[in-house]
């Protein structure tokens, strides 16, 4: 039997094990409330669904241009102009098979084995694991409450040498914290000055609270790469469609790689996503964000009431990231026990933090408000039983 490759031996994404266990619990008990999923609980907006039905009847749905349909790239360019005041040429937009596809293509196009790329800890594990599989050296910056769990220029200055790349996410997964526009601009200028490729993950833009402001990295540097997606704000995770704003120097490499790896993103998703950026869809999607805000308050207030007060500032996205170190030093087992006792599924922090994740958990509040409320009540009851 042929053995697996060395590059494939990256850590598993443990939240997928949680989903599997939650599915089994649902089959046996029928009582699962899932606060582990990093996705909206709503379908795509109605204009997207209408466009999908029309495309099924009217379009060939064959291969498209490797970088995506011109009409979609134009819609994405207009989106960036309207939201951020950034003029984007459709030729600067690269449509991909989800933001995951964008990261994989970009890492291959921009970095060689041995190159050093900096990420925040805690942070999204696929950055670290994909880079590792491709032979890059990953430096994790230990980001805590003193910097709102985000990297800073001061941290970069302390590195022995400038890295080949820096990945930032604002709002971030798992913390929901954000980088202030001025601080993002400082990071972009530092990267430009030191020959570091700034990769700005902006897939949670549109989901912010309490007056928090998002900024696009291209407002400061056109040498950065901006990653977008229709998954989160646009409520289209399974449609697997993302995009990049890419400087000219990287586009030929991306063209060569993408045409060989995927030929093109899914055609049906492209035709549909053109209509995700219009005012009708936006009105529907903003309604989801208002519900997330209600759910956010339920979760944050509920966590504090049960004594979980060490919580990252949930500026955006739909997550609460809490320290449970006074309850356990094994977050994976604690989450498994919680699911077995209550039917509530949450994500262990070990996915997101290789050093401190054994004592943290992530709760998603993207679901129905009644489900979020019920889940918090079950958790409170469980902790009350443990204390008694």
mmCIF file of C-alpha atoms in Angstrom:
data_model
loop_
_atom_site.group_PDB
_atom_site.id
_atom_site.type_symbol
_atom_site.label_atom_id
_atom_site.label_comp_id
_atom_site.label_asym_id
_atom_site.label_seq_id
_atom_site.Cartn_x
_atom_site.Cartn_y
_atom_site.Cartn_z
ATOM 1 C CA UNK A 1 0.000 0.000 0.000
ATOM 2 C CA UNK A 2 1.374 3.369 -0.977
ATOM 3 C CA UNK A 3 1.934 5.699 1.964
ATOM 4 C CA UNK A 4 0.483 9.201 2.137
ATOM 5 C CA UNK A 5 2.589 12.199 1.184
ATOM 6 C CA UNK A 6 4.454 14.185 3.807
ATOM 7 C CA UNK A 7 2.714 17.386 2.702
ATOM 8 C CA UNK A 8 -0.696 15.866 3.479
ATOM 9 C CA UNK A 9 0.122 15.343 7.154
ATOM 10 C CA UNK A 10 -1.206 18.705 8.272
ATOM 11 C CA UNK A 11 -3.552 18.851 11.259
ATOM 12 C CA UNK A 12 -7.168 17.961 10.636
ATOM 13 C CA UNK A 13 -9.831 20.666 10.795
ATOM 14 C CA UNK A 14 -11.383 19.564 14.098
ATOM 15 C CA UNK A 15 -14.613 21.482 13.645
ATOM 16 C CA UNK A 16 -15.462 19.020 10.882
ATOM 17 C CA UNK A 17 -15.304 16.248 13.504
ATOM 18 C CA UNK A 18 -17.718 18.299 15.612
ATOM 19 C CA UNK A 19 -20.116 18.560 12.666
ATOM 20 C CA UNK A 20 -19.909 14.799 12.145
ATOM 21 C CA UNK A 21 -20.634 14.147 15.816
ATOM 22 C CA UNK A 22 -23.504 16.649 15.728
ATOM 23 C CA UNK A 23 -24.973 14.834 12.732
ATOM 24 C CA UNK A 24 -24.842 11.531 14.598
ATOM 25 C CA UNK A 25 -26.432 13.140 17.658
ATOM 26 C CA UNK A 26 -29.219 14.518 15.472
ATOM 27 C CA UNK A 27 -29.881 11.048 14.054
ATOM 28 C CA UNK A 28 -30.048 9.462 17.497
ATOM 29 C CA UNK A 29 -31.675 12.228 19.559
ATOM 30 C CA UNK A 30 -33.082 14.823 17.128
ATOM 31 C CA UNK A 31 -32.201 17.692 19.462
ATOM 32 C CA UNK A 32 -29.032 19.266 18.072
ATOM 33 C CA UNK A 33 -28.459 23.007 18.126
ATOM 34 C CA UNK A 34 -25.376 23.853 16.079
ATOM 35 C CA UNK A 35 -23.303 26.863 17.134
ATOM 36 C CA UNK A 36 -20.202 25.394 15.519
ATOM 37 C CA UNK A 37 -20.893 26.185 11.863
ATOM 38 C CA UNK A 38 -19.074 29.138 10.323
ATOM 39 C CA UNK A 39 -21.843 29.833 7.864
ATOM 40 C CA UNK A 40 -25.191 31.619 7.615
ATOM 41 C CA UNK A 41 -28.311 29.574 8.286
ATOM 42 C CA UNK A 42 -30.198 31.292 5.456
ATOM 43 C CA UNK A 43 -30.367 30.566 1.719
ATOM 44 C CA UNK A 44 -28.943 32.785 -0.986
ATOM 45 C CA UNK A 45 -30.873 36.036 -1.515
ATOM 46 C CA UNK A 46 -33.962 35.843 -3.670
ATOM 47 C CA UNK A 47 -32.480 37.705 -6.688
ATOM 48 C CA UNK A 48 -29.705 35.099 -6.769
ATOM 49 C CA UNK A 49 -32.202 32.248 -6.655
ATOM 50 C CA UNK A 50 -34.246 33.799 -9.469
ATOM 51 C CA UNK A 51 -31.120 34.233 -11.563
ATOM 52 C CA UNK A 52 -30.169 30.616 -10.915
ATOM 53 C CA UNK A 53 -33.493 29.350 -12.201
ATOM 54 C CA UNK A 54 -33.166 31.551 -15.265
ATOM 55 C CA UNK A 55 -29.595 30.420 -15.946
ATOM 56 C CA UNK A 56 -30.617 26.762 -15.769
ATOM 57 C CA UNK A 57 -33.064 27.371 -18.587
ATOM 58 C CA UNK A 58 -31.213 29.929 -20.673
ATOM 59 C CA UNK A 59 -27.452 29.354 -20.343
ATOM 60 C CA UNK A 60 -25.182 26.591 -21.626
ATOM 61 C CA UNK A 61 -23.356 26.542 -18.269
ATOM 62 C CA UNK A 62 -20.163 25.352 -19.878
ATOM 63 C CA UNK A 63 -16.657 26.579 -19.187
ATOM 64 C CA UNK A 64 -16.222 30.306 -18.680
ATOM 65 C CA UNK A 65 -13.104 32.440 -18.816
ATOM 66 C CA UNK A 66 -10.583 31.179 -16.282
ATOM 67 C CA UNK A 67 -10.797 34.393 -14.274
ATOM 68 C CA UNK A 68 -14.593 34.433 -14.420
ATOM 69 C CA UNK A 69 -17.439 35.966 -16.397
ATOM 70 C CA UNK A 70 -16.854 39.583 -17.355
ATOM 71 C CA UNK A 71 -20.301 40.567 -16.047
ATOM 72 C CA UNK A 72 -19.433 39.136 -12.621
ATOM 73 C CA UNK A 73 -16.020 40.785 -12.534
ATOM 74 C CA UNK A 74 -17.699 44.064 -13.437
ATOM 75 C CA UNK A 75 -20.199 43.612 -10.589
ATOM 76 C CA UNK A 76 -17.379 42.936 -8.126
ATOM 77 C CA UNK A 77 -15.462 45.973 -9.372
ATOM 78 C CA UNK A 78 -18.569 48.172 -8.900
ATOM 79 C CA UNK A 79 -19.027 46.727 -5.416
ATOM 80 C CA UNK A 80 -15.563 47.869 -4.380
ATOM 81 C CA UNK A 81 -16.115 51.295 -5.892
ATOM 82 C CA UNK A 82 -19.479 51.761 -4.189
ATOM 83 C CA UNK A 83 -18.483 50.424 -0.757
ATOM 84 C CA UNK A 84 -14.874 51.609 -0.422
ATOM 85 C CA UNK A 85 -14.451 54.283 -3.079
ATOM 86 C CA UNK A 86 -11.768 52.118 -4.720
ATOM 87 C CA UNK A 87 -11.662 52.122 -8.501
ATOM 88 C CA UNK A 88 -11.143 48.559 -9.692
ATOM 89 C CA UNK A 89 -10.783 47.468 -13.295
ATOM 90 C CA UNK A 90 -12.596 44.182 -14.039
ATOM 91 C CA UNK A 91 -9.276 42.842 -15.333
ATOM 92 C CA UNK A 92 -7.901 43.198 -11.787
ATOM 93 C CA UNK A 93 -10.562 40.804 -10.470
ATOM 94 C CA UNK A 94 -9.877 37.063 -10.387
ATOM 95 C CA UNK A 95 -12.947 34.930 -9.635
ATOM 96 C CA UNK A 96 -12.146 31.664 -7.853
ATOM 97 C CA UNK A 97 -13.717 28.494 -6.521
ATOM 98 C CA UNK A 98 -14.428 29.944 -3.111
ATOM 99 C CA UNK A 99 -11.965 31.982 -1.099
ATOM 100 C CA UNK A 100 -10.277 28.658 -0.281
ATOM 101 C CA UNK A 101 -9.468 28.296 -3.959
ATOM 102 C CA UNK A 102 -8.201 31.865 -3.996
ATOM 103 C CA UNK A 103 -5.776 31.218 -1.144
ATOM 104 C CA UNK A 104 -4.434 28.008 -2.678
ATOM 105 C CA UNK A 105 -3.830 29.630 -6.066
ATOM 106 C CA UNK A 106 -2.321 32.739 -4.538
ATOM 107 C CA UNK A 107 0.044 30.848 -2.244
ATOM 108 C CA UNK A 108 1.286 28.835 -5.221
ATOM 109 C CA UNK A 109 1.656 31.927 -7.395
ATOM 110 C CA UNK A 110 3.382 34.146 -4.820
ATOM 111 C CA UNK A 111 5.476 31.901 -2.564
ATOM 112 C CA UNK A 112 8.169 29.274 -3.007
ATOM 113 C CA UNK A 113 8.950 26.420 -0.606
ATOM 114 C CA UNK A 114 10.848 27.837 2.344
ATOM 115 C CA UNK A 115 9.328 31.307 2.088
ATOM 116 C CA UNK A 116 8.153 32.726 5.400
ATOM 117 C CA UNK A 117 4.545 33.859 5.794
ATOM 118 C CA UNK A 118 3.178 35.489 8.945
ATOM 119 C CA UNK A 119 -0.301 34.837 10.352
ATOM 120 C CA UNK A 120 -2.091 35.775 13.563
ATOM 121 C CA UNK A 121 -2.691 33.311 16.364
ATOM 122 C CA UNK A 122 -5.584 32.672 16.985
ATOM 123 C CA UNK A 123 -6.550 32.569 13.341
ATOM 124 C CA UNK A 124 -8.162 30.570 10.575
ATOM 125 C CA UNK A 125 -6.331 27.213 10.448
ATOM 126 C CA UNK A 126 -6.476 26.739 6.682
ATOM 127 C CA UNK A 127 -3.987 29.598 6.201
ATOM 128 C CA UNK A 128 -1.404 27.792 8.299
ATOM 129 C CA UNK A 129 -2.163 24.284 7.075
ATOM 130 C CA UNK A 130 -2.280 25.119 3.357
ATOM 131 C CA UNK A 131 0.967 27.074 3.544
ATOM 132 C CA UNK A 132 2.611 24.221 5.434
ATOM 133 C CA UNK A 133 1.449 21.681 2.850
ATOM 134 C CA UNK A 134 3.046 23.853 0.156
ATOM 135 C CA UNK A 135 6.379 23.913 1.969
ATOM 136 C CA UNK A 136 6.245 27.450 3.346
ATOM 137 C CA UNK A 137 7.470 28.394 6.802
ATOM 138 C CA UNK A 138 4.625 29.817 8.885
ATOM 139 C CA UNK A 139 5.303 32.273 11.707
ATOM 140 C CA UNK A 140 2.389 32.688 14.085
ATOM 141 C CA UNK A 141 2.209 35.995 15.935
ATOM 142 C CA UNK A 142 0.718 35.506 19.390
ATOM 143 C CA UNK A 143 -2.076 38.089 19.303
ATOM 144 C CA UNK A 144 -4.020 38.697 22.493
ATOM 145 C CA UNK A 145 -6.397 41.232 24.013
ATOM 146 C CA UNK A 146 -3.746 43.942 24.165
ATOM 147 C CA UNK A 147 -3.906 44.217 20.342
ATOM 148 C CA UNK A 148 -7.505 43.060 19.986
ATOM 149 C CA UNK A 149 -6.168 39.716 18.732
ATOM 150 C CA UNK A 150 -4.728 41.347 15.606
ATOM 151 C CA UNK A 151 -1.138 41.724 14.334
ATOM 152 C CA UNK A 152 0.588 45.096 14.498
ATOM 153 C CA UNK A 153 3.484 46.851 12.798
ATOM 154 C CA UNK A 154 5.391 46.652 16.082
ATOM 155 C CA UNK A 155 5.153 42.848 15.966
ATOM 156 C CA UNK A 156 6.467 42.812 12.407
ATOM 157 C CA UNK A 157 9.363 45.058 13.388
ATOM 158 C CA UNK A 158 10.413 42.472 15.977
ATOM 159 C CA UNK A 159 10.852 39.723 13.372
ATOM 160 C CA UNK A 160 14.453 38.847 12.437
ATOM 161 C CA UNK A 161 13.747 39.768 8.809
ATOM 162 C CA UNK A 162 10.746 40.857 6.732
ATOM 163 C CA UNK A 163 8.572 37.901 5.725
ATOM 164 C CA UNK A 164 7.542 37.075 2.185
ATOM 165 C CA UNK A 165 3.897 37.451 3.148
ATOM 166 C CA UNK A 166 1.512 38.632 5.836
ATOM 167 C CA UNK A 167 -2.103 37.456 6.083
ATOM 168 C CA UNK A 168 -4.605 39.597 7.958
ATOM 169 C CA UNK A 169 -8.346 39.109 8.411
ATOM 170 C CA UNK A 170 -10.747 41.814 9.502
ATOM 171 C CA UNK A 171 -13.279 40.824 10.761
ATOM 172 C CA UNK A 172 -11.378 37.725 11.813
ATOM 173 C CA UNK A 173 -12.283 34.106 12.307
ATOM 174 C CA UNK A 174 -12.499 32.933 15.127
ATOM 175 C CA UNK A 175 -12.424 36.125 17.193
ATOM 176 C CA UNK A 176 -14.624 38.505 15.214
ATOM 177 C CA UNK A 177 -12.129 41.277 15.960
ATOM 178 C CA UNK A 178 -11.208 43.966 13.456
ATOM 179 C CA UNK A 179 -8.243 46.063 12.419
ATOM 180 C CA UNK A 180 -8.945 49.782 12.517
ATOM 181 C CA UNK A 181 -8.686 51.410 9.067
ATOM 182 C CA UNK A 182 -5.634 53.462 10.087
ATOM 183 C CA UNK A 183 -3.886 50.369 11.430
ATOM 184 C CA UNK A 184 -4.617 48.406 8.243
ATOM 185 C CA UNK A 185 -3.133 51.281 6.270
ATOM 186 C CA UNK A 186 -0.014 51.189 8.470
ATOM 187 C CA UNK A 187 0.353 47.441 7.881
ATOM 188 C CA UNK A 188 -0.054 47.927 4.120
ATOM 189 C CA UNK A 189 2.595 50.650 4.018
ATOM 190 C CA UNK A 190 4.990 48.545 6.095
ATOM 191 C CA UNK A 191 4.529 45.606 3.731
ATOM 192 C CA UNK A 192 5.121 47.775 0.668
ATOM 193 C CA UNK A 193 8.288 49.218 2.223
ATOM 194 C CA UNK A 194 9.693 45.795 3.110
ATOM 195 C CA UNK A 195 8.755 43.767 0.031
ATOM 196 C CA UNK A 196 6.151 41.735 1.940
ATOM 197 C CA UNK A 197 2.982 40.655 0.153
ATOM 198 C CA UNK A 198 -0.022 41.745 2.208
ATOM 199 C CA UNK A 199 -2.969 39.368 1.824
ATOM 200 C CA UNK A 200 -6.125 40.930 3.235
ATOM 201 C CA UNK A 201 -8.910 38.443 3.934
ATOM 202 C CA UNK A 202 -12.071 40.541 3.690
ATOM 203 C CA UNK A 203 -14.654 37.779 3.369
ATOM 204 C CA UNK A 204 -16.589 38.894 6.480
ATOM 205 C CA UNK A 205 -16.981 42.473 5.304
ATOM 206 C CA UNK A 206 -20.574 43.620 5.596
ATOM 207 C CA UNK A 207 -21.050 41.920 8.983
ATOM 208 C CA UNK A 208 -20.044 44.495 11.606
ATOM 209 C CA UNK A 209 -21.532 45.889 14.829
ATOM 210 C CA UNK A 210 -21.555 48.950 17.068
ATOM 211 C CA UNK A 211 -20.274 51.325 14.422
ATOM 212 C CA UNK A 212 -17.139 49.327 13.610
ATOM 213 C CA UNK A 213 -15.622 50.229 10.242
ATOM 214 C CA UNK A 214 -14.110 47.991 7.614
ATOM 215 C CA UNK A 215 -11.441 49.164 5.224
ATOM 216 C CA UNK A 216 -10.183 47.616 2.006
ATOM 217 C CA UNK A 217 -6.429 47.105 1.751
ATOM 218 C CA UNK A 218 -6.535 48.547 -1.771
ATOM 219 C CA UNK A 219 -7.456 51.901 -0.286
ATOM 220 C CA UNK A 220 -3.776 52.107 0.709
ATOM 221 C CA UNK A 221 -1.814 49.663 -1.439
ATOM 222 C CA UNK A 222 -2.467 48.280 -4.893
ATOM 223 C CA UNK A 223 0.400 45.842 -4.287
ATOM 224 C CA UNK A 224 -1.693 43.967 -1.723
ATOM 225 C CA UNK A 225 -4.048 41.114 -2.604
ATOM 226 C CA UNK A 226 -7.637 41.396 -1.392
ATOM 227 C CA UNK A 227 -9.667 38.225 -0.872
ATOM 228 C CA UNK A 228 -13.466 38.335 -1.096
ATOM 229 C CA UNK A 229 -16.242 35.773 -1.124
ATOM 230 C CA UNK A 230 -19.990 35.404 -1.514
ATOM 231 C CA UNK A 231 -20.015 32.922 1.381
ATOM 232 C CA UNK A 232 -20.522 34.954 4.544
ATOM 233 C CA UNK A 233 -22.371 38.279 4.159
ATOM 234 C CA UNK A 234 -23.918 37.075 0.901
ATOM 235 C CA UNK A 235 -25.158 33.806 2.480
ATOM 236 C CA UNK A 236 -23.821 31.579 -0.315
ATOM 237 C CA UNK A 237 -21.265 29.238 1.283
ATOM 238 C CA UNK A 238 -22.005 26.103 -0.732
ATOM 239 C CA UNK A 239 -21.962 27.971 -4.033
ATOM 240 C CA UNK A 240 -18.152 27.980 -3.749
ATOM 241 C CA UNK A 241 -17.371 31.343 -5.261
ATOM 242 C CA UNK A 242 -14.748 33.841 -4.187
ATOM 243 C CA UNK A 243 -12.558 36.488 -5.749
ATOM 244 C CA UNK A 244 -9.264 38.292 -5.524
ATOM 245 C CA UNK A 245 -8.158 41.798 -6.356
ATOM 246 C CA UNK A 246 -4.701 41.166 -7.749
ATOM 247 C CA UNK A 247 -1.794 43.419 -8.788
ATOM 248 C CA UNK A 248 -0.654 43.021 -12.382
ATOM 249 C CA UNK A 249 2.574 41.214 -11.522
ATOM 250 C CA UNK A 250 0.792 38.176 -10.119
ATOM 251 C CA UNK A 251 -1.976 37.778 -12.693
ATOM 252 C CA UNK A 252 0.014 35.811 -15.331
ATOM 253 C CA UNK A 253 1.040 33.210 -12.744
ATOM 254 C CA UNK A 254 -2.519 32.975 -11.473
ATOM 255 C CA UNK A 255 -3.791 32.536 -15.038
ATOM 256 C CA UNK A 256 -1.409 29.651 -15.655
ATOM 257 C CA UNK A 257 -2.214 27.932 -12.389
ATOM 258 C CA UNK A 258 -5.975 28.443 -12.425
ATOM 259 C CA UNK A 259 -6.385 27.260 -16.007
ATOM 260 C CA UNK A 260 -4.605 24.023 -15.087
ATOM 261 C CA UNK A 261 -6.106 23.483 -11.648
ATOM 262 C CA UNK A 262 -9.782 24.301 -12.128
ATOM 263 C CA UNK A 263 -10.239 25.649 -15.707
ATOM 264 C CA UNK A 264 -12.834 28.054 -14.275
ATOM 265 C CA UNK A 265 -15.067 28.552 -11.246
ATOM 266 C CA UNK A 266 -18.550 26.949 -11.300
ATOM 267 C CA UNK A 267 -20.539 28.554 -14.111
ATOM 268 C CA UNK A 268 -23.945 28.372 -12.433
ATOM 269 C CA UNK A 269 -22.601 30.101 -9.332
ATOM 270 C CA UNK A 270 -21.068 32.850 -11.439
ATOM 271 C CA UNK A 271 -24.276 33.623 -13.322
ATOM 272 C CA UNK A 272 -26.171 33.655 -10.043
ATOM 273 C CA UNK A 273 -23.669 35.755 -8.071
ATOM 274 C CA UNK A 274 -23.898 38.648 -10.521
ATOM 275 C CA UNK A 275 -27.220 39.406 -8.831
ATOM 276 C CA UNK A 276 -25.878 39.228 -5.258
ATOM 277 C CA UNK A 277 -24.558 42.785 -5.450
ATOM 278 C CA UNK A 278 -27.793 44.623 -6.284
ATOM 279 C CA UNK A 279 -29.977 46.677 -3.928
ATOM 280 C CA UNK A 280 -32.696 44.022 -3.562
ATOM 281 C CA UNK A 281 -30.205 41.409 -2.422
ATOM 282 C CA UNK A 282 -28.454 43.893 -0.158
ATOM 283 C CA UNK A 283 -31.709 44.757 1.632
ATOM 284 C CA UNK A 284 -32.304 41.066 2.330
ATOM 285 C CA UNK A 285 -28.708 40.487 3.454
ATOM 286 C CA UNK A 286 -28.671 43.506 5.753
ATOM 287 C CA UNK A 287 -31.700 41.971 7.423
ATOM 288 C CA UNK A 288 -29.575 38.942 8.252
ATOM 289 C CA UNK A 289 -26.945 41.200 9.814
ATOM 290 C CA UNK A 290 -29.599 42.784 12.040
ATOM 291 C CA UNK A 291 -30.538 39.281 13.225
ATOM 292 C CA UNK A 292 -26.877 38.466 13.857
ATOM 293 C CA UNK A 293 -26.684 41.592 16.027
ATOM 294 C CA UNK A 294 -29.592 40.352 18.145
ATOM 295 C CA UNK A 295 -28.016 36.912 18.409
ATOM 296 C CA UNK A 296 -24.646 38.439 19.280
ATOM 297 C CA UNK A 297 -26.145 40.172 22.292
ATOM 298 C CA UNK A 298 -27.831 36.953 23.416
ATOM 299 C CA UNK A 299 -24.534 35.049 23.235
ATOM 300 C CA UNK A 300 -22.303 37.701 24.796
ATOM 301 C CA UNK A 301 -24.747 38.421 27.604
ATOM 302 C CA UNK A 302 -25.336 34.721 28.148
ATOM 303 C CA UNK A 303 -21.629 33.913 28.331
ATOM 304 C CA UNK A 304 -21.053 36.632 30.899
ATOM 305 C CA UNK A 305 -23.984 35.462 33.019
ATOM 306 C CA UNK A 306 -22.498 31.974 33.276
ATOM 307 C CA UNK A 307 -19.059 33.257 34.195
ATOM 308 C CA UNK A 308 -17.327 33.171 30.802
ATOM 309 C CA UNK A 309 -16.111 36.754 30.807
ATOM 310 C CA UNK A 310 -12.809 36.468 28.940
ATOM 311 C CA UNK A 311 -14.254 37.017 25.462
ATOM 312 C CA UNK A 312 -12.602 38.529 22.384
ATOM 313 C CA UNK A 313 -14.242 41.778 21.215
ATOM 314 C CA UNK A 314 -16.806 40.561 18.671
ATOM 315 C CA UNK A 315 -16.566 43.578 16.348
ATOM 316 C CA UNK A 316 -17.793 41.721 13.278
ATOM 317 C CA UNK A 317 -18.441 38.328 11.660
ATOM 318 C CA UNK A 318 -20.749 36.032 13.659
ATOM 319 C CA UNK A 319 -18.509 34.499 16.312
ATOM 320 C CA UNK A 320 -17.829 34.735 20.015
ATOM 321 C CA UNK A 321 -14.422 33.435 21.117
ATOM 322 C CA UNK A 322 -14.217 32.647 24.814
ATOM 323 C CA UNK A 323 -11.600 31.398 27.256
ATOM 324 C CA UNK A 324 -12.782 28.380 29.277
ATOM 325 C CA UNK A 325 -9.425 27.676 30.905
ATOM 326 C CA UNK A 326 -11.021 27.697 34.355
ATOM 327 C CA UNK A 327 -13.208 24.790 33.218
ATOM 328 C CA UNK A 328 -10.824 22.622 31.193
ATOM 329 C CA UNK A 329 -7.445 22.284 29.533
ATOM 330 C CA UNK A 330 -8.928 20.069 26.810
ATOM 331 C CA UNK A 331 -11.387 22.084 24.723
ATOM 332 C CA UNK A 332 -11.965 19.222 22.275
ATOM 333 C CA UNK A 333 -13.146 16.884 25.025
ATOM 334 C CA UNK A 334 -15.121 19.642 26.718
ATOM 335 C CA UNK A 335 -17.014 20.352 23.493
ATOM 336 C CA UNK A 336 -17.653 16.632 23.020
ATOM 337 C CA UNK A 337 -19.000 16.372 26.563
ATOM 338 C CA UNK A 338 -21.202 19.426 26.043
ATOM 339 C CA UNK A 339 -22.658 17.927 22.866
ATOM 340 C CA UNK A 340 -23.294 14.574 24.547
ATOM 341 C CA UNK A 341 -24.985 16.177 27.540
ATOM 342 C CA UNK A 342 -27.006 18.937 25.868
ATOM 343 C CA UNK A 343 -27.089 18.520 22.091
ATOM 344 C CA UNK A 344 -25.306 21.863 21.656
ATOM 345 C CA UNK A 345 -22.376 21.827 19.224
ATOM 346 C CA UNK A 346 -19.654 24.470 19.490
ATOM 347 C CA UNK A 347 -16.132 24.556 18.065
ATOM 348 C CA UNK A 348 -13.011 23.806 20.131
ATOM 349 C CA UNK A 349 -10.284 26.431 20.019
ATOM 350 C CA UNK A 350 -7.569 23.949 19.061
ATOM 351 C CA UNK A 351 -8.331 24.563 15.382
ATOM 352 C CA UNK A 352 -7.561 28.241 15.704
ATOM 353 C CA UNK A 353 -4.742 28.465 18.230
ATOM 354 C CA UNK A 354 -1.887 25.961 18.293
ATOM 355 C CA UNK A 355 -0.677 27.197 21.684
ATOM 356 C CA UNK A 356 -3.691 28.248 23.760
ATOM 357 C CA UNK A 357 -6.588 26.625 21.887
ATOM 358 C CA UNK A 358 -6.897 23.817 24.412
ATOM 359 C CA UNK A 359 -8.611 26.376 26.671
ATOM 360 C CA UNK A 360 -10.829 28.280 24.223
ATOM 361 C CA UNK A 361 -14.053 27.736 22.266
ATOM 362 C CA UNK A 362 -15.802 29.451 19.366
ATOM 363 C CA UNK A 363 -19.560 29.922 19.226
ATOM 364 C CA UNK A 364 -21.289 30.920 16.004
ATOM 365 C CA UNK A 365 -24.438 33.018 16.305
ATOM 366 C CA UNK A 366 -25.433 32.905 12.636
ATOM 367 C CA UNK A 367 -28.453 30.687 13.247
ATOM 368 C CA UNK A 368 -32.072 31.393 14.078
ATOM 369 C CA UNK A 369 -32.514 33.575 17.152
ATOM 370 C CA UNK A 370 -34.713 31.013 18.918
ATOM 371 C CA UNK A 371 -32.038 28.349 18.410
ATOM 372 C CA UNK A 372 -29.271 30.609 19.724
ATOM 373 C CA UNK A 373 -31.355 31.474 22.782
ATOM 374 C CA UNK A 374 -32.145 27.828 23.451
ATOM 375 C CA UNK A 375 -28.512 26.814 23.042
ATOM 376 C CA UNK A 376 -27.340 29.389 25.571
ATOM 377 C CA UNK A 377 -29.969 28.188 28.048
ATOM 378 C CA UNK A 378 -28.780 24.595 27.640
ATOM 379 C CA UNK A 379 -25.146 25.616 28.173
ATOM 380 C CA UNK A 380 -26.118 27.565 31.289
ATOM 381 C CA UNK A 381 -27.987 24.537 32.620
ATOM 382 C CA UNK A 382 -25.047 22.262 31.879
ATOM 383 C CA UNK A 383 -22.571 24.479 33.696
ATOM 384 C CA UNK A 384 -24.992 24.825 36.585
ATOM 385 C CA UNK A 385 -25.195 21.049 36.867
ATOM 386 C CA UNK A 386 -21.411 20.759 36.778
ATOM 387 C CA UNK A 387 -21.102 23.243 39.649
ATOM 388 C CA UNK A 388 -23.715 21.468 41.735
#
